[in-house]
CSV table of C-alpha atoms in Angstrom, one decimal:
chain,number,residue,atom,x,y,z
H,1096,MET,CA,-50.4,-67.3,-3.2
H,1097,SER,CA,-52.8,-70.1,-2.1
H,1098,ASN,CA,-53.6,-73.0,-4.4
H,1099,LEU,CA,-57.3,-72.0,-4.3
H,1100,LYS,CA,-56.5,-68.5,-5.3
H,1101,LYS,CA,-54.2,-69.7,-8.1
H,1102,ALA,CA,-57.0,-71.9,-9.4
H,1103,GLY,CA,-59.4,-69.0,-9.2
H,1104,ILE,CA,-57.2,-66.7,-11.3
H,1105,ILE,CA,-56.5,-69.4,-13.9
H,1106,ALA,CA,-60.2,-70.2,-14.0
H,1107,LEU,CA,-61.0,-66.5,-14.4
H,1108,ILE,CA,-58.6,-66.2,-17.4
H,1109,LEU,CA,-60.2,-69.3,-19.0
H,1110,SER,CA,-63.7,-68.0,-18.4
H,1111,LEU,CA,-62.8,-64.8,-20.1
H,1112,PHE,CA,-61.4,-66.8,-23.1
H,1113,LEU,CA,-64.7,-68.9,-22.9
H,1114,LYS,CA,-66.8,-65.7,-23.3
H,1115,PHE,CA,-64.5,-64.5,-26.1
H,1116,SER,CA,-65.1,-67.9,-27.8
H,1117,GLY,CA,-68.8,-67.6,-27.3
H,1118,PHE,CA,-68.9,-64.3,-29.0
H,1119,LEU,CA,-66.8,-65.6,-31.8
H,1120,ARG,CA,-69.5,-68.3,-32.3
H,1121,GLU,CA,-72.3,-65.8,-32.0
H,1122,GLY,CA,-70.6,-63.4,-34.5
H,1123,ILE,CA,-70.3,-66.3,-37.0
H,1124,ILE,CA,-74.0,-67.1,-36.4
H,1125,ALA,CA,-74.9,-63.5,-37.0
H,1126,LYS,CA,-72.8,-63.3,-40.2
H,1127,GLN,CA,-74.0,-66.6,-41.6
H,1128,PHE,CA,-77.7,-66.5,-40.6
H,1129,GLY,CA,-78.6,-63.1,-39.2
H,1130,ALA,CA,-81.8,-62.5,-37.2
H,1131,SER,CA,-84.0,-65.0,-39.0
H,1132,ALA,CA,-86.6,-67.7,-38.5
H,1133,GLU,CA,-83.7,-70.2,-39.0
H,1134,THR,CA,-81.7,-68.7,-36.2
H,1135,ASP,CA,-84.8,-68.5,-34.0
H,1136,GLY,CA,-85.3,-72.3,-34.5
H,1137,TYR,CA,-81.7,-73.1,-33.4
H,1138,ILE,CA,-82.0,-70.9,-30.3
H,1139,ILE,CA,-85.2,-72.5,-29.2
H,1140,ALA,CA,-83.7,-76.0,-29.6
H,1141,PHE,CA,-80.6,-75.0,-27.8
H,1142,SER,CA,-82.6,-73.3,-25.0
H,1143,VAL,CA,-84.4,-76.6,-24.4
H,1144,ILE,CA,-81.1,-78.6,-24.1
H,1145,THR,CA,-79.7,-75.8,-21.9
H,1146,LEU,CA,-82.3,-76.8,-19.3
H,1147,PHE,CA,-80.6,-80.2,-19.0
H,1148,VAL,CA,-77.1,-78.6,-18.9
H,1149,LEU,CA,-78.2,-76.5,-15.9
H,1150,MET,CA,-79.8,-79.4,-14.2
H,1151,THR,CA,-76.6,-81.3,-14.1
H,1152,SER,CA,-74.0,-78.5,-13.8
H,1153,GLU,CA,-76.0,-76.3,-11.3
H,1154,GLY,CA,-78.9,-78.3,-9.8
H,1155,PHE,CA,-77.0,-81.5,-9.3
H,1156,ASN,CA,-73.9,-79.6,-8.1
H,1157,SER,CA,-75.9,-77.6,-5.5
H,1158,VAL,CA,-77.0,-80.8,-3.7
H,1159,PHE,CA,-74.1,-83.2,-4.5
H,1160,LEU,CA,-71.2,-81.0,-3.5
H,1161,PRO,CA,-72.1,-80.3,0.1
H,1162,LEU,CA,-73.1,-84.0,0.7
H,1163,PHE,CA,-70.0,-85.4,-1.0
H,1164,ILE,CA,-67.6,-83.0,0.9
H,1165,LYS,CA,-69.3,-83.9,4.2
H,1166,ASN,CA,-69.2,-87.7,3.6
H,1167,LYS,CA,-65.6,-87.4,2.2
H,1168,GLN,CA,-64.4,-85.9,5.5
H,1169,GLU,CA,-66.0,-88.7,7.5
H,1170,ASP,CA,-65.6,-91.7,5.2
H,1171,GLU,CA,-63.7,-91.2,1.9
H,1172,GLU,CA,-64.2,-94.7,0.6
H,1173,GLY,CA,-67.9,-94.7,1.3
H,1174,SER,CA,-68.3,-91.3,-0.3
H,1175,LEU,CA,-66.6,-92.6,-3.5
H,1176,ARG,CA,-69.0,-95.5,-3.6
H,1177,ASN,CA,-72.0,-93.2,-3.2
H,1178,ALA,CA,-70.6,-90.8,-5.9
H,1179,ASN,CA,-70.2,-93.7,-8.4
H,1180,ALA,CA,-73.6,-95.2,-7.6
H,1181,LEU,CA,-75.3,-91.8,-8.0
H,1182,LEU,CA,-73.5,-91.2,-11.3
H,1183,ASN,CA,-74.6,-94.6,-12.7
H,1184,ILE,CA,-78.2,-94.3,-11.6
H,1185,VAL,CA,-78.6,-90.9,-13.1
H,1186,LEU,CA,-77.1,-91.9,-16.4
H,1187,VAL,CA,-79.4,-95.0,-16.6
H,1188,ILE,CA,-82.4,-92.7,-16.0
H,1189,ILE,CA,-81.2,-90.3,-18.6
H,1190,LEU,CA,-80.8,-93.0,-21.2
H,1191,ALA,CA,-84.4,-94.2,-20.6
H,1192,PHE,CA,-85.7,-90.6,-20.6
H,1193,SER,CA,-84.0,-89.5,-23.8
H,1194,SER,CA,-85.2,-92.6,-25.7
H,1195,ILE,CA,-88.8,-91.7,-24.9
H,1196,ILE,CA,-88.6,-87.9,-25.2
H,1197,TYR,CA,-87.0,-88.2,-28.7
H,1198,PHE,CA,-90.3,-89.4,-30.2
H,1199,MET,CA,-92.3,-86.8,-28.2
H,1200,VAL,CA,-90.3,-83.7,-29.4
H,1201,PRO,CA,-92.4,-83.2,-32.6
H,1202,TYR,CA,-95.5,-82.9,-30.5
H,1203,LEU,CA,-94.0,-81.1,-27.5
H,1204,ILE,CA,-92.4,-78.2,-29.4
H,1205,PRO,CA,-95.6,-77.1,-31.2
H,1206,LEU,CA,-97.6,-77.7,-28.0
H,1207,VAL,CA,-95.4,-75.4,-25.9
H,1208,PHE,CA,-94.5,-72.7,-28.4
H,1209,ASN,CA,-97.9,-72.4,-30.1
H,1210,VAL,CA,-99.9,-71.7,-26.9
H,1211,PHE,CA,-101.1,-68.3,-27.9
H,1212,GLN,CA,-100.1,-68.0,-31.6
H,1213,GLU,CA,-98.4,-70.2,-34.2
H,1214,MET,CA,-94.7,-69.6,-34.6
H,1215,HIS,CA,-93.0,-69.2,-38.0
H,1216,PRO,CA,-93.3,-72.5,-39.9
H,1217,GLU,CA,-89.6,-72.6,-40.7
H,1218,THR,CA,-88.7,-71.9,-37.1
H,1219,GLU,CA,-90.9,-74.8,-35.9
H,1220,VAL,CA,-89.3,-77.3,-38.3
H,1221,ILE,CA,-85.7,-76.4,-37.3
H,1222,ALA,CA,-86.6,-76.3,-33.6
H,1223,ILE,CA,-88.0,-79.8,-33.8
H,1224,ARG,CA,-85.2,-81.3,-35.9
H,1225,LEU,CA,-82.4,-79.9,-33.7
H,1226,SER,CA,-84.1,-80.6,-30.4
H,1227,GLN,CA,-84.3,-84.3,-31.5
H,1228,PHE,CA,-80.6,-84.2,-32.4
H,1229,PHE,CA,-79.7,-82.8,-29.0
H,1230,VAL,CA,-81.8,-85.4,-27.2
H,1231,LEU,CA,-79.8,-88.2,-28.9
H,1232,PHE,CA,-76.7,-86.9,-27.1
H,1233,LEU,CA,-78.4,-86.1,-23.8
H,1234,PHE,CA,-76.4,-88.9,-22.1
H,1235,MET,CA,-73.1,-87.2,-23.0
H,1236,ILE,CA,-74.3,-83.8,-22.0
H,1237,THR,CA,-75.4,-85.1,-18.6
H,1238,VAL,CA,-72.1,-86.9,-18.0
H,1239,ASN,CA,-70.2,-83.7,-18.8
H,1240,GLY,CA,-72.2,-81.6,-16.3
H,1241,MET,CA,-71.9,-84.2,-13.5
H,1242,LEU,CA,-68.2,-84.6,-13.9
H,1243,GLU,CA,-67.8,-80.8,-13.3
H,1244,SER,CA,-69.4,-81.3,-9.9
H,1245,TYR,CA,-67.2,-84.2,-9.0
H,1246,LEU,CA,-64.1,-82.2,-9.9
H,1247,GLN,CA,-65.2,-79.1,-7.9
H,1248,ALA,CA,-65.4,-81.4,-4.8
H,1249,TYR,CA,-61.6,-81.8,-5.2
H,1250,ARG,CA,-61.2,-78.0,-5.6
H,1251,SER,CA,-60.5,-78.4,-9.3
H,1252,PHE,CA,-62.1,-75.6,-11.3
H,1253,ILE,CA,-60.0,-75.5,-14.4
H,1254,PRO,CA,-61.0,-78.7,-16.3
H,1255,ALA,CA,-64.7,-77.6,-16.4
H,1256,GLN,CA,-63.6,-74.3,-18.1
H,1257,VAL,CA,-61.5,-76.2,-20.6
H,1258,SER,CA,-64.5,-78.5,-21.3
H,1259,ARG,CA,-66.8,-75.5,-21.9
H,1260,ILE,CA,-64.3,-73.9,-24.2
H,1261,PHE,CA,-64.2,-77.1,-26.3
H,1262,GLY,CA,-68.0,-77.0,-26.7
H,1263,THR,CA,-68.0,-73.3,-27.7
H,1264,LEU,CA,-65.0,-73.4,-30.0
H,1265,THR,CA,-66.0,-76.5,-31.9
H,1266,GLY,CA,-69.5,-75.0,-32.4
H,1267,ALA,CA,-67.9,-71.9,-33.9
H,1268,PHE,CA,-65.5,-73.9,-36.1
H,1269,PHE,CA,-68.2,-76.1,-37.4
H,1270,ALA,CA,-70.4,-73.1,-38.2
H,1271,LEU,CA,-67.6,-71.4,-40.1
H,1272,ALA,CA,-66.4,-74.5,-41.9
H,1273,PHE,CA,-69.5,-76.5,-42.6
H,1274,SER,CA,-72.5,-74.0,-42.6
H,1275,ASN,CA,-72.5,-74.2,-46.5
H,1276,ILE,CA,-73.0,-77.9,-46.2
H,1277,TRP,CA,-75.1,-78.5,-43.1
H,1278,GLY,CA,-76.6,-75.0,-42.6
H,1279,ILE,CA,-77.6,-74.1,-39.0
H,1280,ASP,CA,-77.3,-77.8,-38.1
H,1281,SER,CA,-73.5,-77.4,-38.2
H,1282,LEU,CA,-73.7,-75.5,-34.8
H,1283,ALA,CA,-75.3,-78.5,-33.2
H,1284,TYR,CA,-72.8,-80.9,-34.6
H,1285,GLY,CA,-69.9,-78.8,-33.3
H,1286,PHE,CA,-71.4,-78.5,-29.9
H,1287,VAL,CA,-71.8,-82.2,-29.4
H,1288,THR,CA,-68.2,-82.8,-30.7
H,1289,GLY,CA,-67.0,-80.3,-28.1
H,1290,ILE,CA,-69.0,-82.0,-25.3
H,1291,PHE,CA,-67.2,-85.3,-26.1
H,1292,LEU,CA,-63.8,-83.7,-25.9
H,1293,GLY,CA,-64.7,-82.0,-22.7
H,1294,ILE,CA,-65.7,-85.4,-21.1
H,1295,VAL,CA,-62.2,-86.7,-22.1
H,1296,VAL,CA,-60.5,-83.8,-20.3
H,1297,GLN,CA,-62.5,-84.1,-17.2
H,1298,VAL,CA,-62.1,-87.9,-16.9
H,1299,VAL,CA,-58.3,-87.5,-17.2
H,1300,TYR,CA,-58.3,-85.0,-14.3
H,1301,LEU,CA,-60.6,-87.1,-12.1
H,1302,LYS,CA,-58.2,-90.0,-12.5
H,1303,LYS,CA,-55.4,-87.7,-11.5
H,1304,TYR,CA,-57.2,-86.9,-8.2
H,1305,GLY,CA,-57.8,-90.6,-7.5
H,1306,PHE,CA,-61.4,-90.9,-8.4
H,1307,LYS,CA,-62.2,-94.4,-9.8
H,1308,TRP,CA,-65.3,-95.5,-11.6
H,1309,MET,CA,-67.1,-98.4,-10.0
H,1310,PRO,CA,-70.0,-100.4,-11.4
H,1311,VAL,CA,-72.2,-99.9,-8.4
H,1312,PHE,CA,-75.8,-98.8,-8.0
H,1313,SER,CA,-76.4,-99.0,-4.2
H,1314,LEU,CA,-76.6,-95.8,-2.3
H,1315,GLU,CA,-76.3,-95.6,1.4
H,1316,LYS,CA,-79.7,-95.0,2.9
H,1317,GLU,CA,-78.9,-91.6,4.6
H,1318,PHE,CA,-77.2,-90.3,1.5
H,1319,ARG,CA,-80.1,-91.4,-0.7
H,1320,ILE,CA,-82.8,-89.9,1.5
H,1321,THR,CA,-80.9,-86.6,1.9
H,1322,PHE,CA,-80.1,-86.3,-1.8
H,1323,LEU,CA,-83.6,-87.1,-3.0
H,1324,SER,CA,-85.2,-84.7,-0.6
H,1325,LEU,CA,-83.1,-81.9,-1.9
H,1326,PHE,CA,-82.6,-82.8,-5.5
H,1327,LEU,CA,-86.0,-81.8,-7.1
H,1328,PRO,CA,-86.1,-78.4,-5.4
H,1329,ALA,CA,-82.5,-77.7,-6.4
H,1330,ILE,CA,-83.2,-78.7,-10.0
H,1331,LEU,CA,-86.1,-76.3,-10.3
H,1332,SER,CA,-84.2,-73.4,-8.7
H,1333,ALA,CA,-81.2,-74.1,-11.0
H,1334,VAL,CA,-83.3,-74.0,-14.1
H,1335,LEU,CA,-85.4,-71.1,-12.9
H,1336,GLY,CA,-83.6,-68.6,-15.0
H,1337,GLN,CA,-83.6,-70.7,-18.1
H,1338,ILE,CA,-87.3,-71.6,-17.7
H,1339,ASN,CA,-88.0,-67.9,-17.5
H,1340,VAL,CA,-85.8,-67.3,-20.6
H,1341,THR,CA,-87.7,-70.0,-22.4
H,1342,VAL,CA,-91.0,-68.4,-21.4
H,1343,ASP,CA,-89.7,-65.1,-22.7
H,1344,ARG,CA,-88.9,-66.8,-26.1
H,1345,ILE,CA,-92.3,-68.5,-26.3
H,1346,PHE,CA,-94.0,-65.1,-26.1
H,1347,ALA,CA,-91.4,-63.3,-28.2
H,1348,SER,CA,-91.7,-65.9,-31.0
H,1349,ASN,CA,-95.2,-64.8,-31.5
H,1350,THR,CA,-94.4,-61.1,-32.1
H,1351,ILE,CA,-92.0,-60.3,-34.9
H,1352,GLU,CA,-89.5,-62.4,-36.9
H,1353,GLY,CA,-86.1,-62.3,-35.3
H,1354,ALA,CA,-87.5,-61.4,-31.9
H,1355,VAL,CA,-86.1,-64.6,-30.3
H,1356,THR,CA,-82.7,-63.7,-31.7
H,1357,TYR,CA,-82.9,-60.2,-30.3
H,1358,LEU,CA,-83.7,-61.4,-26.8
H,1359,ASN,CA,-81.1,-64.2,-27.1
H,1360,ASN,CA,-78.3,-61.9,-28.1
H,1361,ALA,CA,-79.2,-59.3,-25.5
H,1362,SER,CA,-79.4,-61.9,-22.7
H,1363,LEU,CA,-76.0,-63.4,-23.8
H,1364,ILE,CA,-74.3,-60.1,-23.3
H,1365,VAL,CA,-76.1,-59.5,-20.0
H,1366,SER,CA,-74.9,-63.0,-18.9
H,1367,ILE,CA,-71.2,-62.2,-19.4
H,1368,PRO,CA,-70.4,-60.9,-15.9
H,1369,ASN,CA,-72.3,-63.6,-14.1
H,1370,ALA,CA,-71.0,-66.4,-16.3
H,1371,ILE,CA,-67.4,-65.3,-15.4
H,1372,LEU,CA,-68.3,-64.9,-11.7
H,1373,GLY,CA,-70.2,-68.1,-11.6
H,1374,THR,CA,-67.4,-70.2,-12.9
H,1375,THR,CA,-64.6,-68.6,-10.8
H,1376,ILE,CA,-65.4,-66.5,-7.7
H,1377,ILE,CA,-68.8,-68.0,-7.0
H,1378,ALA,CA,-67.6,-71.6,-7.6
H,1379,ILE,CA,-64.9,-71.0,-5.0
H,1380,VAL,CA,-67.3,-69.3,-2.6
H,1381,PHE,CA,-69.7,-72.2,-2.8
H,1382,THR,CA,-66.9,-74.7,-2.0
H,1383,LEU,CA,-65.9,-72.6,1.0
H,1384,LEU,CA,-69.5,-72.4,2.1
H,1385,SER,CA,-69.9,-76.1,1.9
H,1386,GLU,CA,-66.7,-76.6,4.0
H,1387,ASN,CA,-67.7,-74.1,6.6
H,1388,VAL,CA,-71.4,-74.6,6.9
H,1389,LYS,CA,-71.1,-75.6,10.6
H,1390,VAL,CA,-68.9,-72.5,11.5
H,1391,LYS,CA,-71.4,-69.7,11.6
H,1392,ALA,CA,-69.0,-66.8,11.8
H,1393,LYS,CA,-66.9,-68.1,8.9
H,1394,PHE,CA,-70.0,-68.9,6.9
H,1395,GLN,CA,-71.4,-65.4,7.3
H,1396,GLU,CA,-68.1,-63.9,6.5
H,1397,THR,CA,-67.9,-65.9,3.3
H,1398,VAL,CA,-71.4,-64.9,2.2
H,1399,LEU,CA,-70.7,-61.2,2.9
H,1400,LEU,CA,-67.4,-61.4,0.9
H,1401,GLY,CA,-69.2,-63.1,-2.1
H,1402,LEU,CA,-72.0,-60.4,-2.1
H,1403,GLN,CA,-69.5,-57.6,-1.8
H,1404,MET,CA,-67.3,-58.8,-4.6
H,1405,SER,CA,-70.4,-59.3,-6.8
H,1406,ALA,CA,-71.6,-55.8,-6.2
H,1407,VAL,CA,-68.2,-54.2,-6.6
H,1408,LEU,CA,-67.8,-55.8,-10.1
H,1409,LEU,CA,-71.4,-55.8,-11.3
H,1410,LEU,CA,-72.6,-52.3,-10.6
H,1411,PRO,CA,-70.1,-50.6,-12.8
H,1412,LEU,CA,-70.5,-53.2,-15.5
H,1413,THR,CA,-74.2,-52.6,-15.6
H,1414,ALA,CA,-73.7,-48.9,-15.9
H,1415,GLY,CA,-71.1,-49.4,-18.6
H,1416,LEU,CA,-73.3,-51.7,-20.7
H,1417,ALA,CA,-76.1,-49.2,-20.5
H,1418,ILE,CA,-73.9,-46.6,-22.2
H,1419,LEU,CA,-71.8,-48.8,-24.5
H,1420,GLY,CA,-74.3,-51.6,-25.1
H,1421,LYS,CA,-75.0,-50.5,-28.7
H,1422,SER,CA,-71.3,-50.6,-29.6
H,1423,VAL,CA,-70.8,-54.0,-27.9
H,1424,ILE,CA,-73.8,-55.4,-29.9
H,1425,GLY,CA,-72.6,-53.9,-33.1
H,1426,PHE,CA,-69.1,-55.2,-32.7
H,1427,ILE,CA,-70.2,-58.8,-31.9
H,1428,PHE,CA,-73.1,-59.2,-34.3
H,1429,GLU,CA,-73.4,-56.5,-36.9
H,1430,ARG,CA,-72.0,-58.1,-40.0
H,1431,GLY,CA,-73.3,-60.1,-43.0
H,1432,ALA,CA,-77.0,-60.9,-42.5
H,1433,PHE,CA,-77.2,-59.0,-39.2
H,1434,THR,CA,-78.0,-55.4,-40.0
H,1435,SER,CA,-77.8,-52.1,-38.1
H,1436,ALA,CA,-81.6,-52.2,-37.5
H,1437,ASP,CA,-81.1,-55.6,-35.8
H,1438,THR,CA,-78.4,-54.0,-33.6
H,1439,ILE,CA,-80.9,-51.3,-32.4
H,1440,ASN,CA,-83.6,-53.9,-31.7
H,1441,THR,CA,-81.1,-56.0,-29.7
H,1442,TYR,CA,-79.9,-52.9,-27.8
H,1443,LEU,CA,-83.5,-52.0,-26.8
H,1444,ALA,CA,-83.9,-55.6,-25.4
H,1445,LEU,CA,-80.5,-55.2,-23.6
H,1446,LEU,CA,-81.7,-52.1,-21.7
H,1447,PHE,CA,-84.7,-54.0,-20.3
H,1448,TYR,CA,-82.5,-56.9,-19.3
H,1449,LEU,CA,-79.8,-54.8,-17.6
H,1450,PRO,CA,-81.1,-55.2,-14.0
H,1451,LEU,CA,-80.5,-58.9,-14.3
H,1452,ILE,CA,-76.7,-58.3,-14.1
H,1453,VAL,CA,-76.7,-57.2,-10.5
H,1454,THR,CA,-79.8,-59.2,-9.3
H,1455,GLN,CA,-78.6,-62.5,-10.7
H,1456,GLY,CA,-75.0,-62.0,-9.5
H,1457,LEU,CA,-76.3,-61.5,-5.9
H,1458,GLN,CA,-78.9,-64.2,-6.3
H,1459,ILE,CA,-76.3,-66.8,-7.0
H,1460,ILE,CA,-74.5,-66.1,-3.7
H,1461,VAL,CA,-77.8,-66.2,-1.8
H,1462,LEU,CA,-78.9,-69.5,-3.4
H,1463,LYS,CA,-75.5,-71.1,-2.8
H,1464,ALA,CA,-75.7,-70.2,0.9
H,1465,LEU,CA,-79.2,-71.6,1.1
H,1466,TYR,CA,-78.1,-74.8,-0.7
H,1467,ALA,CA,-75.2,-75.2,1.7
H,1468,LYS,CA,-77.7,-75.0,4.6
H,1469,GLY,CA,-79.9,-77.5,2.9
H,1470,LYS,CA,-82.9,-75.1,2.5
H,1471,THR,CA,-84.0,-76.2,-0.9
H,1472,LYS,CA,-87.6,-76.8,-0.1
H,1473,LEU,CA,-88.2,-73.1,0.5
H,1474,ILE,CA,-86.4,-72.3,-2.7
H,1475,PHE,CA,-88.6,-74.8,-4.5
H,1476,LYS,CA,-91.7,-73.1,-3.4
H,1477,LEU,CA,-90.4,-69.6,-4.3
H,1478,SER,CA,-89.2,-70.9,-7.7
H,1479,PHE,CA,-92.6,-72.3,-8.6
H,1480,VAL,CA,-94.3,-69.0,-7.6
H,1481,THR,CA,-91.6,-67.1,-9.7
H,1482,ILE,CA,-92.2,-69.1,-12.8
H,1483,THR,CA,-96.0,-68.7,-12.6
H,1484,SER,CA,-95.6,-65.0,-12.0
H,1485,ASN,CA,-93.3,-64.6,-15.0
H,1486,MET,CA,-95.8,-66.3,-17.3
H,1487,ILE,CA,-98.6,-64.1,-16.2
H,1488,SER,CA,-96.5,-60.9,-16.5
H,1489,ASN,CA,-95.2,-62.0,-19.9
H,1490,TYR,CA,-98.7,-62.4,-21.2
H,1491,PHE,CA,-99.7,-58.8,-20.4
H,1492,LEU,CA,-96.3,-57.1,-21.0
H,1493,ALA,CA,-95.8,-58.8,-24.4
H,1494,LYS,CA,-99.1,-57.4,-25.5
H,1495,TRP,CA,-98.1,-53.9,-24.3
H,1496,LEU,CA,-94.4,-53.8,-25.3
H,1497,GLY,CA,-94.1,-56.6,-27.9
H,1498,TYR,CA,-90.9,-58.5,-27.8
H,1499,LEU,CA,-89.5,-56.1,-25.1
H,1500,GLY,CA,-92.2,-57.1,-22.7
H,1501,PRO,CA,-90.6,-60.5,-21.8
H,1502,ALA,CA,-87.3,-58.8,-21.1
H,1503,LEU,CA,-88.9,-56.4,-18.7
H,1504,SER,CA,-90.8,-59.2,-17.1
H,1505,SER,CA,-87.6,-61.2,-16.4
H,1506,SER,CA,-86.0,-58.2,-14.7
H,1507,ILE,CA,-89.0,-57.5,-12.5
H,1508,ILE,CA,-89.3,-61.1,-11.4
H,1509,ALA,CA,-85.6,-61.4,-10.7
H,1510,VAL,CA,-85.7,-58.5,-8.3
H,1511,ILE,CA,-88.7,-60.0,-6.4
H,1512,PHE,CA,-87.0,-63.4,-6.2
H,1513,LEU,CA,-83.8,-61.9,-4.8
H,1514,VAL,CA,-85.7,-60.0,-2.1
H,1515,LEU,CA,-87.6,-63.1,-1.0
H,1516,THR,CA,-84.6,-65.5,-0.9
H,1517,SER,CA,-82.4,-62.9,0.9
H,1518,LYS,CA,-85.0,-62.6,3.7
H,1519,ILE,CA,-84.9,-66.3,4.1
H,1520,MET,CA,-81.1,-66.4,4.2
H,1521,TYR,CA,-80.7,-63.6,6.7
H,1522,LYS,CA,-83.2,-65.1,9.2
H,1523,ASP,CA,-80.5,-67.5,10.3
H,1524,PHE,CA,-77.7,-64.9,10.4
H,1525,ASP,CA,-76.7,-62.7,13.3
H,1526,GLU,CA,-78.5,-59.4,13.6
H,1527,GLY,CA,-76.8,-56.7,11.6
H,1528,GLU,CA,-75.3,-58.9,8.9
H,1529,ALA,CA,-77.7,-57.6,6.2
H,1530,GLN,CA,-76.8,-54.0,7.1
H,1531,LYS,CA,-73.1,-54.7,6.6
H,1532,PHE,CA,-73.8,-55.5,3.0
H,1533,PHE,CA,-76.1,-52.6,2.4
H,1534,ARG,CA,-73.6,-50.2,3.9
H,1535,SER,CA,-70.8,-51.5,1.7
H,1536,ALA,CA,-73.0,-51.5,-1.4
H,1537,GLY,CA,-74.2,-48.0,-0.7
H,1538,LYS,CA,-70.6,-46.8,-0.9
H,1539,LEU,CA,-70.4,-48.1,-4.5
H,1540,ILE,CA,-73.1,-45.9,-5.8
H,1541,LEU,CA,-71.1,-42.7,-6.0
H,1542,PRO,CA,-68.0,-44.2,-7.8
H,1543,THR,CA,-70.4,-45.9,-10.2
H,1544,ALA,CA,-72.2,-42.7,-10.9
H,1545,ILE,CA,-69.0,-40.8,-11.5
H,1546,MET,CA,-67.8,-43.4,-13.9
H,1547,ALA,CA,-71.1,-43.4,-15.7
H,1548,VAL,CA,-71.1,-39.6,-16.2
H,1549,VAL,CA,-67.5,-39.6,-17.5
H,1550,VAL,CA,-68.1,-42.5,-19.9
H,1551,THR,CA,-71.3,-40.9,-21.2
H,1552,VAL,CA,-69.5,-37.7,-22.0
H,1553,THR,CA,-66.5,-39.4,-23.6
H,1554,ASN,CA,-68.8,-41.7,-25.6
H,1555,TYR,CA,-71.0,-38.8,-26.8
H,1556,PHE,CA,-68.0,-37.0,-28.3
H,1557,SER,CA,-66.1,-40.1,-29.5
H,1558,VAL,CA,-69.1,-41.5,-31.5
H,1559,ARG,CA,-69.1,-38.3,-33.5
H,1560,TYR,CA,-65.5,-38.9,-34.7
H,1561,ILE,CA,-65.0,-42.7,-34.5
H,1562,ASN,CA,-66.9,-45.2,-36.7
H,1563,SER,CA,-65.3,-48.3,-35.4
H,1564,TYR,CA,-67.2,-50.2,-32.7
H,1565,ILE,CA,-64.1,-51.9,-31.2
H,1566,ILE,CA,-62.2,-48.6,-30.9
H,1567,LEU,CA,-65.2,-47.0,-29.1
H,1568,ILE,CA,-65.4,-50.0,-26.7
H,1569,ILE,CA,-61.7,-50.0,-25.9
H,1570,LEU,CA,-61.4,-46.2,-25.6
H,1571,ASN,CA,-64.5,-45.7,-23.4
H,1572,GLY,CA,-64.1,-49.0,-21.6
H,1573,ILE,CA,-60.5,-48.2,-20.4
H,1574,THR,CA,-61.7,-44.7,-19.4
H,1575,GLY,CA,-64.5,-46.2,-17.4
H,1576,ILE,CA,-62.2,-48.7,-15.6
H,1577,ILE,CA,-59.7,-46.1,-14.7
H,1578,VAL,CA,-62.3,-43.6,-13.4
H,1579,TYR,CA,-64.1,-46.3,-11.4
H,1580,PHE,CA,-61.0,-47.6,-9.7
H,1581,VAL,CA,-59.8,-44.1,-8.8
H,1582,ALA,CA,-63.3,-43.2,-7.5
H,1583,LEU,CA,-63.6,-46.5,-5.6
H,1584,LYS,CA,-60.3,-46.0,-3.9
H,1585,PHE,CA,-61.2,-42.5,-2.8
H,1586,PHE,CA,-64.8,-43.1,-1.7
H,1587,SER,CA,-64.7,-46.8,-0.7
H,1588,PRO,CA,-61.2,-47.8,0.2
H,1589,ALA,CA,-62.3,-51.0,2.0
H,1590,ALA,CA,-64.0,-52.3,-1.2
H,1591,PHE,CA,-61.0,-51.3,-3.3
H,1592,ALA,CA,-58.7,-53.2,-1.0
H,1593,LYS,CA,-60.8,-56.3,-1.2
H,1594,LEU,CA,-60.9,-56.0,-5.0
H,1595,MET,CA,-57.1,-55.8,-5.1
H,1596,THR,CA,-56.8,-59.0,-3.1
H,1597,LEU,CA,-58.2,-60.8,-6.2
H,1598,LEU,CA,-55.2,-59.7,-8.2
H,1599,PRO,CA,-51.8,-61.5,-7.9
H,1600,LEU,CA,-49.8,-58.2,-7.9
H,1601,LYS,CA,-47.3,-59.3,-5.2
H,1602,ARG,CA,-46.6,-62.5,-7.2
H,1603,PHE,CA,-45.8,-60.5,-10.3
H,1604,LYS,CA,-43.5,-58.1,-8.4
H,1605,LYS,CA,-41.4,-61.0,-7.3
């Protein structure tokens, strides 16, 4: 088994553990605080800081990784100097920015979130307080995200997963142990503690790969010009999803109490598949794309493989969540202050968010291909149009559907954005490349439909006799997996074979 494949498998296992840890944290939040104004305030503050996390872990990575790999192949010593200078410059800027924005938060939060109607007073107070706290540690959060990009350049994907696990687990632990003392603030304290531990882990691994910090601030002219020309478009496209989520929460916060929590919990579940793919398969695909950008045939082959694997995994997951979503939500959140009524409200939001599973999974591959080609300016223009369109559609749909309107808006905009970016990507490909994907994706519809019908039937009867959410999920989930794999092997043997290559079966047999 290749080292890259081993790393991918380990990273996949860790990403699954990361999502389990995330749901442990969310379950504790639901139990301790429920769907309340207090929880809404924390989610709003955390969504703001998430923008900066995405800027460094996704936006920075999308530009830095191809440049660093290219320079490293030509001049390793020079590439290390550029990498250090870039790290130092960004951190100085972040320090200056955070010292200013800290004092602006009390004015910015009300300005942004009270555009159409005032949010709950308690929500506003908590959102301001926790946003200011996160801003104080923006320096650490930025370092953590940038180090992930540097490690990926060395084909090291595991430390980033460990770092993320620290951030999630410490948040859950602090909420469980100290919520009686610090309340909702305990989550923020735990998150920052985990960020610090994650930085320590990533620094240790970087040293192992020979990366040395240098107190330099001078970038080579070509590197500087190329990076700056691509950076801002990459930042906007990286935070596009989070900006749209924040827009959703702005409009939702003006509907009913707990609306932000419903949308947040639903979007968290919808994000599971792509969070796992993004940190394993897609991270590896992007590394390969950056390495093979000049080899057209290999580049196209890698893109096709990424799209096919995303479709093979995400189509059945979407269908499965549509059927079992209520049980999944109930198992994760329904306890303590989070009631069965909250579960139903969250499930309704989940149904409107479901198209995002497939569209965002495919979108990541398309964007990574465009980043590797350096076409960030086009992405920038499309991202700006997408954000504007989402705000307009939110305004009308929120009036029509209440808190469900923003969820529907996000799904519609995601489909439009995927279509536009895919057209741009395939313009540079050989004729017929798009048809290859559509043919392979079409063969997945029947296996997915068969699985959906079987799981719907088994779920209908099992709900009548089983009251445990976890047993329902396991019973129907295993049934769905078995049926899908059998149907996939029968109706799309090529897709089944590719899926099997991800599993280290031969290794275990030895």
